[in-house]
GROMACS .gro file of C-alpha atoms in nm:
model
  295
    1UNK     CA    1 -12.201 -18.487   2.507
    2UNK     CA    2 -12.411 -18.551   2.192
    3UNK     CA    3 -12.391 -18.921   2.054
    4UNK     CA    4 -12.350 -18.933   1.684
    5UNK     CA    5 -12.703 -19.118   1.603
    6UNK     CA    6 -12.854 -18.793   1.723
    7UNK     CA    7 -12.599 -18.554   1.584
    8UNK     CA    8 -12.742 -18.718   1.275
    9UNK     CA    9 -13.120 -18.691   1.324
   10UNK     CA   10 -13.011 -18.313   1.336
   11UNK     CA   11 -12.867 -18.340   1.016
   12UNK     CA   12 -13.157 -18.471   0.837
   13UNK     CA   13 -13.330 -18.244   0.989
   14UNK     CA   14 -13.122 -17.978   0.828
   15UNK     CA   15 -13.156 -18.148   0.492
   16UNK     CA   16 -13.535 -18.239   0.554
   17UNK     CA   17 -13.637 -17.881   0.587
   18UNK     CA   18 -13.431 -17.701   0.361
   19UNK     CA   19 -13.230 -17.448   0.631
   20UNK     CA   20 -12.983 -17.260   0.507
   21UNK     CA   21 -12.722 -17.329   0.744
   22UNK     CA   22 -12.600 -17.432   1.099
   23UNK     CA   23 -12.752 -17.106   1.241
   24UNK     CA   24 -13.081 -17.164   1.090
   25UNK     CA   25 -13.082 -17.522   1.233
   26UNK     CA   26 -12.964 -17.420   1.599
   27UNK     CA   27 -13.264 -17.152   1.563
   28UNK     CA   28 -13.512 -17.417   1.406
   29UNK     CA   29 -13.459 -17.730   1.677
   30UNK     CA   30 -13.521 -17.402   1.990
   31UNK     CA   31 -13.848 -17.324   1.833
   32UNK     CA   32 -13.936 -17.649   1.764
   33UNK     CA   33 -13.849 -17.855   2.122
   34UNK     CA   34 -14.068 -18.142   1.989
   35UNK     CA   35 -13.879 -18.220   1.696
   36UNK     CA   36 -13.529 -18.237   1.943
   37UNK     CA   37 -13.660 -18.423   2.153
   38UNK     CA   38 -13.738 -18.657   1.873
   39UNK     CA   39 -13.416 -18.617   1.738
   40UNK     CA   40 -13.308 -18.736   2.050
   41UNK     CA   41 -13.188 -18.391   2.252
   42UNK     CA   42 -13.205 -18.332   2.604
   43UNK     CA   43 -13.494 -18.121   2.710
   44UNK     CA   44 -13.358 -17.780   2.650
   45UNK     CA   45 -13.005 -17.844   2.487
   46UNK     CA   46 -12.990 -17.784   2.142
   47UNK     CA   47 -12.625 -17.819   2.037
   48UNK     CA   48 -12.458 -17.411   1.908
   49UNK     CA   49 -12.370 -17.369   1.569
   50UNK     CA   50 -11.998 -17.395   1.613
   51UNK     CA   51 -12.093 -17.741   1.750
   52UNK     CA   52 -12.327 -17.816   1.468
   53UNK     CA   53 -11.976 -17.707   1.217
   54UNK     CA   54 -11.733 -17.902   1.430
   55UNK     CA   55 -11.947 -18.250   1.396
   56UNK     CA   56 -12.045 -18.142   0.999
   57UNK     CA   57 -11.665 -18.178   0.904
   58UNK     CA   58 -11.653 -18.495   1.090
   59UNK     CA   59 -11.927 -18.694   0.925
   60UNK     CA   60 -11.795 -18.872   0.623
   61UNK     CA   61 -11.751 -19.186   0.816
   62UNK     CA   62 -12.091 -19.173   0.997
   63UNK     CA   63 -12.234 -19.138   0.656
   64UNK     CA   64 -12.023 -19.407   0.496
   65UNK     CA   65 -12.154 -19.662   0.776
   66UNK     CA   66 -12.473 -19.586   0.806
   67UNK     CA   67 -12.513 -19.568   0.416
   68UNK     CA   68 -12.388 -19.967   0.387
   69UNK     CA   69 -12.608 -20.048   0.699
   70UNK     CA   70 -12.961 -19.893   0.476
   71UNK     CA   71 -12.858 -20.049   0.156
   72UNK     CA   72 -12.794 -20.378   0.355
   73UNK     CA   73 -13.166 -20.313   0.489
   74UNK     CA   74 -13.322 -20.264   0.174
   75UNK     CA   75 -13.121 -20.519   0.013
   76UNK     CA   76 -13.249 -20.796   0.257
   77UNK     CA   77 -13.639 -20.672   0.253
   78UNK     CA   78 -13.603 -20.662  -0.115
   79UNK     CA   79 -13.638 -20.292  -0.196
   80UNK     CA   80 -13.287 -20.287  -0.386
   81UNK     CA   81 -13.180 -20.520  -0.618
   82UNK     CA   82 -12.834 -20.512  -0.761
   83UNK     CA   83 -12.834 -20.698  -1.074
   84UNK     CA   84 -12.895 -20.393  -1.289
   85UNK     CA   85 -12.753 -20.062  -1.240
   86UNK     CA   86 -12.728 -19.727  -1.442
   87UNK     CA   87 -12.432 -19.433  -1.380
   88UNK     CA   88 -12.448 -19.055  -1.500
   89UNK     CA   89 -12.319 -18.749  -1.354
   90UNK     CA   90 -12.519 -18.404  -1.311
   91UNK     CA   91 -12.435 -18.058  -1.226
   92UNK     CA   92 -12.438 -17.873  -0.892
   93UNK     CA   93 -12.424 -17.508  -0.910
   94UNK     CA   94 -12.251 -17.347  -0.628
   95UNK     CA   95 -12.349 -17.150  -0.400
   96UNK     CA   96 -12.351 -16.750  -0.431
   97UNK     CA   97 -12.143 -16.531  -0.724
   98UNK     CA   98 -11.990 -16.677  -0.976
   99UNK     CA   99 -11.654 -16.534  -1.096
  100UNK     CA  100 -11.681 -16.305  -1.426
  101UNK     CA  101 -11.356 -16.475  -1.585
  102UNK     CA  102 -11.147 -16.828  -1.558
  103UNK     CA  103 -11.070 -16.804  -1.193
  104UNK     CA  104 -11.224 -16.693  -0.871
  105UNK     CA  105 -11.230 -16.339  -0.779
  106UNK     CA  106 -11.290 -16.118  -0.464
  107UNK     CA  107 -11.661 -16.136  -0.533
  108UNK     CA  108 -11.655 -16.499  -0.595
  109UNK     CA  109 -11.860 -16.701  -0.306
  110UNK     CA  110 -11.720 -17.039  -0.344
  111UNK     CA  111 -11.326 -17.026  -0.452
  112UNK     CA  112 -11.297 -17.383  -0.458
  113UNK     CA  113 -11.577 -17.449  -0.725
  114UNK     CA  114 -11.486 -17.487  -1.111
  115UNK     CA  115 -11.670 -17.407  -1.448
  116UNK     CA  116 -11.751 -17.692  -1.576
  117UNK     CA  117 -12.045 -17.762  -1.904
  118UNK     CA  118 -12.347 -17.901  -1.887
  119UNK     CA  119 -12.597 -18.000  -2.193
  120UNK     CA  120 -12.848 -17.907  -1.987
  121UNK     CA  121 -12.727 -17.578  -1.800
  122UNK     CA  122 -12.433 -17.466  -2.055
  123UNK     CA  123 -12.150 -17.256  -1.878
  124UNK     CA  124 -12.197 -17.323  -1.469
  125UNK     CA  125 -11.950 -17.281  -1.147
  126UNK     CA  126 -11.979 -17.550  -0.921
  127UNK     CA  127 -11.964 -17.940  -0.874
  128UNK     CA  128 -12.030 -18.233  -1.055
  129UNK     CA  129 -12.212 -18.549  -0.855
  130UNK     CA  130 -12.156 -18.886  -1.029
  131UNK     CA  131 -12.408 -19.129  -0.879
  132UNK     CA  132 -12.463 -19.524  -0.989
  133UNK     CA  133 -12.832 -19.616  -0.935
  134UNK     CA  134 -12.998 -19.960  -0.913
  135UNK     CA  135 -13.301 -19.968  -1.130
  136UNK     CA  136 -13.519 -20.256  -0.946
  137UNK     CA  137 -13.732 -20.303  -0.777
  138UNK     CA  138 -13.674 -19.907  -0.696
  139UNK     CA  139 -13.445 -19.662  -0.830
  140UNK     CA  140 -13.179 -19.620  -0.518
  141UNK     CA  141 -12.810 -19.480  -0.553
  142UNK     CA  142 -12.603 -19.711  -0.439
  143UNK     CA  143 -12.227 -19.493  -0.483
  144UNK     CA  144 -12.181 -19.169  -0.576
  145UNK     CA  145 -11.872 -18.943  -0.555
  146UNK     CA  146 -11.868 -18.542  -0.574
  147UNK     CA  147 -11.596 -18.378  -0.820
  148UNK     CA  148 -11.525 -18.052  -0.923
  149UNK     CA  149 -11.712 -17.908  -1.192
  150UNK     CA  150 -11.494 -17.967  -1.490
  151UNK     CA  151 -11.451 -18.356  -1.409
  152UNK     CA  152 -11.550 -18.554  -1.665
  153UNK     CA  153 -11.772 -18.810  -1.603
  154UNK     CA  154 -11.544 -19.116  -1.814
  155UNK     CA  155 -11.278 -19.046  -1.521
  156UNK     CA  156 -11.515 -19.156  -1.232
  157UNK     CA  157 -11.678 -19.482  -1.358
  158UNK     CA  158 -11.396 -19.715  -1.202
  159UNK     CA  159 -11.415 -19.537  -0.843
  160UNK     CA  160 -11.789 -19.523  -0.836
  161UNK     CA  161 -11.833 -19.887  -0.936
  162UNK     CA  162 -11.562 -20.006  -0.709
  163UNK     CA  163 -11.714 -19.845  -0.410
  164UNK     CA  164 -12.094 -20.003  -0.525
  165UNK     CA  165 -11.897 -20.360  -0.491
  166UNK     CA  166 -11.743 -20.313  -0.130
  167UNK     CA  167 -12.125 -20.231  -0.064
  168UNK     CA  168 -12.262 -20.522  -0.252
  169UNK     CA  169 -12.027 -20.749  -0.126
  170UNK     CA  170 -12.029 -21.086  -0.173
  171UNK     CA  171 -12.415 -21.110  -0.216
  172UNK     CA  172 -12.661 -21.379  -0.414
  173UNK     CA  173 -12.761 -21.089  -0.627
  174UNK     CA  174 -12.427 -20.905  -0.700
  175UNK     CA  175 -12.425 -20.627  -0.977
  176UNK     CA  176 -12.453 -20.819  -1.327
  177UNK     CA  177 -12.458 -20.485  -1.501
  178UNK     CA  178 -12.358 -20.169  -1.559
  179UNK     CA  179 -12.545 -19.926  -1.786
  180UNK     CA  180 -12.399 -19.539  -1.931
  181UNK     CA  181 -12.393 -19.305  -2.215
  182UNK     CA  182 -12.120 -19.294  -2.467
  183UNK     CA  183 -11.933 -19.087  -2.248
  184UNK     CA  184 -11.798 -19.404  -2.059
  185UNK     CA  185 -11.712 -19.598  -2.347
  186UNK     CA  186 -11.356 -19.727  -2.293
  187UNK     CA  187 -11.186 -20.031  -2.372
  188UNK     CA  188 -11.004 -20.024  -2.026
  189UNK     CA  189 -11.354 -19.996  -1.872
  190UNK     CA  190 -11.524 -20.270  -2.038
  191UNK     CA  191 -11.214 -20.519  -1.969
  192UNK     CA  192 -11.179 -20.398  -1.589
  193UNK     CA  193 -11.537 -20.461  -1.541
  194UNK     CA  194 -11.555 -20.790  -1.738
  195UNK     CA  195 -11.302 -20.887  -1.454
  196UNK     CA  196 -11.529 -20.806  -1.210
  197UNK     CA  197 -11.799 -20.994  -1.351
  198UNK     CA  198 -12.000 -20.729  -1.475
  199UNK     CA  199 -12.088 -20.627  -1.789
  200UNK     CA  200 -12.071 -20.217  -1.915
  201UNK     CA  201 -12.303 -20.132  -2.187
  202UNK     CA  202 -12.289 -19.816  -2.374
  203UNK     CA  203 -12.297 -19.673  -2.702
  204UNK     CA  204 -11.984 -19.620  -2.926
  205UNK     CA  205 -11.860 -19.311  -2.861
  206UNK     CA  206 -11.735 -19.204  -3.272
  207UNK     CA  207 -11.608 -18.890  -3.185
  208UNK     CA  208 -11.284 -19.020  -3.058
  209UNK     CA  209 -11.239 -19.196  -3.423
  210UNK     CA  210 -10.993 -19.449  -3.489
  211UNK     CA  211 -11.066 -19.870  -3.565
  212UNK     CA  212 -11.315 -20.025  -3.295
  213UNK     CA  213 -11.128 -20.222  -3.009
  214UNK     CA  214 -11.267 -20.617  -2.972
  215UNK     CA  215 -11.465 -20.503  -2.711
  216UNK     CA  216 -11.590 -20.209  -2.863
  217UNK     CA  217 -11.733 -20.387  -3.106
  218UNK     CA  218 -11.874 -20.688  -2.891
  219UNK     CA  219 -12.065 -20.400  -2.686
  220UNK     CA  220 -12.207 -20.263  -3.020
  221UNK     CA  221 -12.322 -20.612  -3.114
  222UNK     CA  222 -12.494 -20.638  -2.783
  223UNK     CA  223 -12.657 -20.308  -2.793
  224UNK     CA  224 -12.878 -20.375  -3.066
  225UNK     CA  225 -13.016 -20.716  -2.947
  226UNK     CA  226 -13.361 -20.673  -2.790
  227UNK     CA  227 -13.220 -20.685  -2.442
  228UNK     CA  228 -12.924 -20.485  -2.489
  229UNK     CA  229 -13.188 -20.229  -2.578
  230UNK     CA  230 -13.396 -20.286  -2.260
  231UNK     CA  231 -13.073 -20.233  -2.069
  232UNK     CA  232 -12.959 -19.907  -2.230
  233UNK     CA  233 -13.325 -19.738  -2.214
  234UNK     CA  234 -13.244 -19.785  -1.813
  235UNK     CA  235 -12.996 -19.484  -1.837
  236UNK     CA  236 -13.317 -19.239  -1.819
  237UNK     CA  237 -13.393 -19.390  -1.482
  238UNK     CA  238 -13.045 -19.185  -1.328
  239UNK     CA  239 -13.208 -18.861  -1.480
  240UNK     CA  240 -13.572 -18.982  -1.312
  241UNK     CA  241 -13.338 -19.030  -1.001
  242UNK     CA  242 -13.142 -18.652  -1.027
  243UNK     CA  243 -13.499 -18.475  -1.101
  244UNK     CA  244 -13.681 -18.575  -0.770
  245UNK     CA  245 -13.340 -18.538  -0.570
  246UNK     CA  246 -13.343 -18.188  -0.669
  247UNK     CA  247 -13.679 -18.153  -0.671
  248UNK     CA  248 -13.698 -18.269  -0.327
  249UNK     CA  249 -13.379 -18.188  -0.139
  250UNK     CA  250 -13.144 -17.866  -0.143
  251UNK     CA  251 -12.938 -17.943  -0.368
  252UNK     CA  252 -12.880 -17.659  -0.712
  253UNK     CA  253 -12.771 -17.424  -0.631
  254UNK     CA  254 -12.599 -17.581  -0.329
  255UNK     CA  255 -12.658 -17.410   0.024
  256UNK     CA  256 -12.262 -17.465   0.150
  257UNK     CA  257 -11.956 -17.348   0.005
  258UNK     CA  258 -11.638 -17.545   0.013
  259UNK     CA  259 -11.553 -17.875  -0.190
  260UNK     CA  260 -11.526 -18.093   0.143
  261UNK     CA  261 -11.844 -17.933   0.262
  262UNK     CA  262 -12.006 -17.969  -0.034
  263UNK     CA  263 -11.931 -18.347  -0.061
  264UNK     CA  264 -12.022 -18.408   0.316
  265UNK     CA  265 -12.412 -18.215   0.219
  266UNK     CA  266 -12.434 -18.459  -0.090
  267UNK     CA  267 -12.423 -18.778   0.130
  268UNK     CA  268 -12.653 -18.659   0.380
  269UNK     CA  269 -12.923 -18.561   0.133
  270UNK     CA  270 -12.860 -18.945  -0.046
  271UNK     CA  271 -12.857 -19.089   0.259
  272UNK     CA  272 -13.166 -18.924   0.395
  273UNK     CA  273 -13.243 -19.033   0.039
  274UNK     CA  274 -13.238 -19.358   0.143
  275UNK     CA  275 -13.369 -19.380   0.480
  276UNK     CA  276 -13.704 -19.184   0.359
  277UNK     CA  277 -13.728 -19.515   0.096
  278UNK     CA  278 -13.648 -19.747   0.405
  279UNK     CA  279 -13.941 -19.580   0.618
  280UNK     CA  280 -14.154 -19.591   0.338
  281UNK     CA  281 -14.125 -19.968   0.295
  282UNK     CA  282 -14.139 -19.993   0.670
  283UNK     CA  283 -14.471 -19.783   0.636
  284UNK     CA  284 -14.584 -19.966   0.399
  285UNK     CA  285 -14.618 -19.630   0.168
  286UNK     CA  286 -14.487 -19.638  -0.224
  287UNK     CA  287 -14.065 -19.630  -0.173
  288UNK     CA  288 -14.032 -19.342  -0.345
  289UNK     CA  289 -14.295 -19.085  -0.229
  290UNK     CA  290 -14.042 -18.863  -0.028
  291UNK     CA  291 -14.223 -18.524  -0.095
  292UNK     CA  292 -14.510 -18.586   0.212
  293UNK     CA  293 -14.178 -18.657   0.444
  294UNK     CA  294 -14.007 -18.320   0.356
  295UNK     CA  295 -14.138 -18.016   0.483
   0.00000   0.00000   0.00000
């Protein structure tokens, strides 16, 4: 009965105004028939909760089209620009109690969650979101992936990156480069992405000792040239990115429980992300200034 475009605008609207679950949206869209209608509901017939569940677990693939159809938009009108790109990974906290030991317990909200440490939080339960960025002409994720908490980020480079290419395609400006902190630093990394065409710059990680690889040591070379540097101080632009997310969007502590939930949430706050950038170029308004479009 309800087409999946407006299923969608629901979603958003979920994300947009920071409800707390499928209840609170049902609730919301009744006392607000305006906003249906422009969400594209029949006079009267906002969709139950259990309906609102049902099409939640069934949106990855709405969300995987419709985020290669905005970055195709703001790749054509110039907003995104592949050649330089930046990956990191940050910390989402899940949602309720926290166990008190190594596992989950009765009291434990979200069972599926992990510990996992951050530099920035220490100790937390909960996810991990691993997002590339592109840097110009504004900062956009391009791929992202959602892991359990004590993922590290080294292990999600390759799977990010590839799915950034099958969105990039076979495009005039086609990611050139790849920026990270030493956690990426790998041998395997820098020669798989060489064979893509792309080059990964990070600092050396020492800690792992041992004799520099080749390509270890052609990275470090490049690092310290004047635009190996410009590259590398492009990392802070994925922590820019991560700060108004939060800031903007639901998103730590997380408002669903469940690792396939939780991954489903992530892509429709990036991808509302990305179409508040695409209205804002459409408006004519500075890409990035998503807090008047969020209630």
């Amino acid at each position: 009965m309800y087409s999946w475009p407006v299923m969608v605008a629901c979603f958003v609207v979920l994300v947009n105004y920071r409800l707390s679950g499928f209840r609170s949206l049902h609730r919301f869209l009744q006392n607000h028939p305006a906003l249906a209608e422009a969400c594209g509901l029949p006079a009267g017939q906002v969709p139950s909760d259990r309906t609102f569940s049902r099409r939640f677990q069934r949106l990855d693939g709405i969300l995987l089209e419709a985020t290669a159809q905005l970055l195709r938009r703001l790749t054509s009108r110039k907003v995104l620009r592949w050649v330089l790109t930046a990956i990191d990974g940050t910390p989402l906290v899940a949602k309720g109690r926290r166990p008190w030991g190594k596992l989950p317990d009765p009291r434990t909200s979200d069972k599926e969650a992990t510990w996992g440490f951050s530099t920035t939080k220490g100790w937390f339960w909960g996810y991990k979101l691993h997002v590339l960025v592109a840097v110009r002409q504004v900062i956009l994720p391009v791929a992202w992936v959602v892991t359990l908490a004590h993922r590290q980020e080294v292990t999600q480079l390759l799977p990010v990156v590839r799915q950034a290419r099958t969105a990039c395609g076979k495009r005039k400006g086609r990611m050139r480069e790849v920026a990270g902190d030493m956690g990426y630093d790998s041998t395997d990394h820098y020669r798989q992405l060489a064979e893509w065409n792309i080059r990964l710059t990070t600092l050396i990680n020492r800690r792992r000792g041992g004799p520099l690889s080749r390509l270890q040591r052609k990275r470090q070379r490049y690092v310290r040239t004047p635009h190996g540097r410009g590259v590398m101080k492009r990392r802070a632009d994925v922590e820019r990115f991560f700060s108004q997310d939060k800031g903007v969007f639901q998103l730590d502590p997380l408002p669903v429980i469940g690792r396939a939930r939780v991954s489903t949430y992530v892509s429709l706050v990036l991808v509302t992300y990305l179409i508040g950038v695409t209205y804002n170029g459409l408006a004519r308004r500075p890409p990035r200034a998503l807090k008047s479009l969020v209630a």
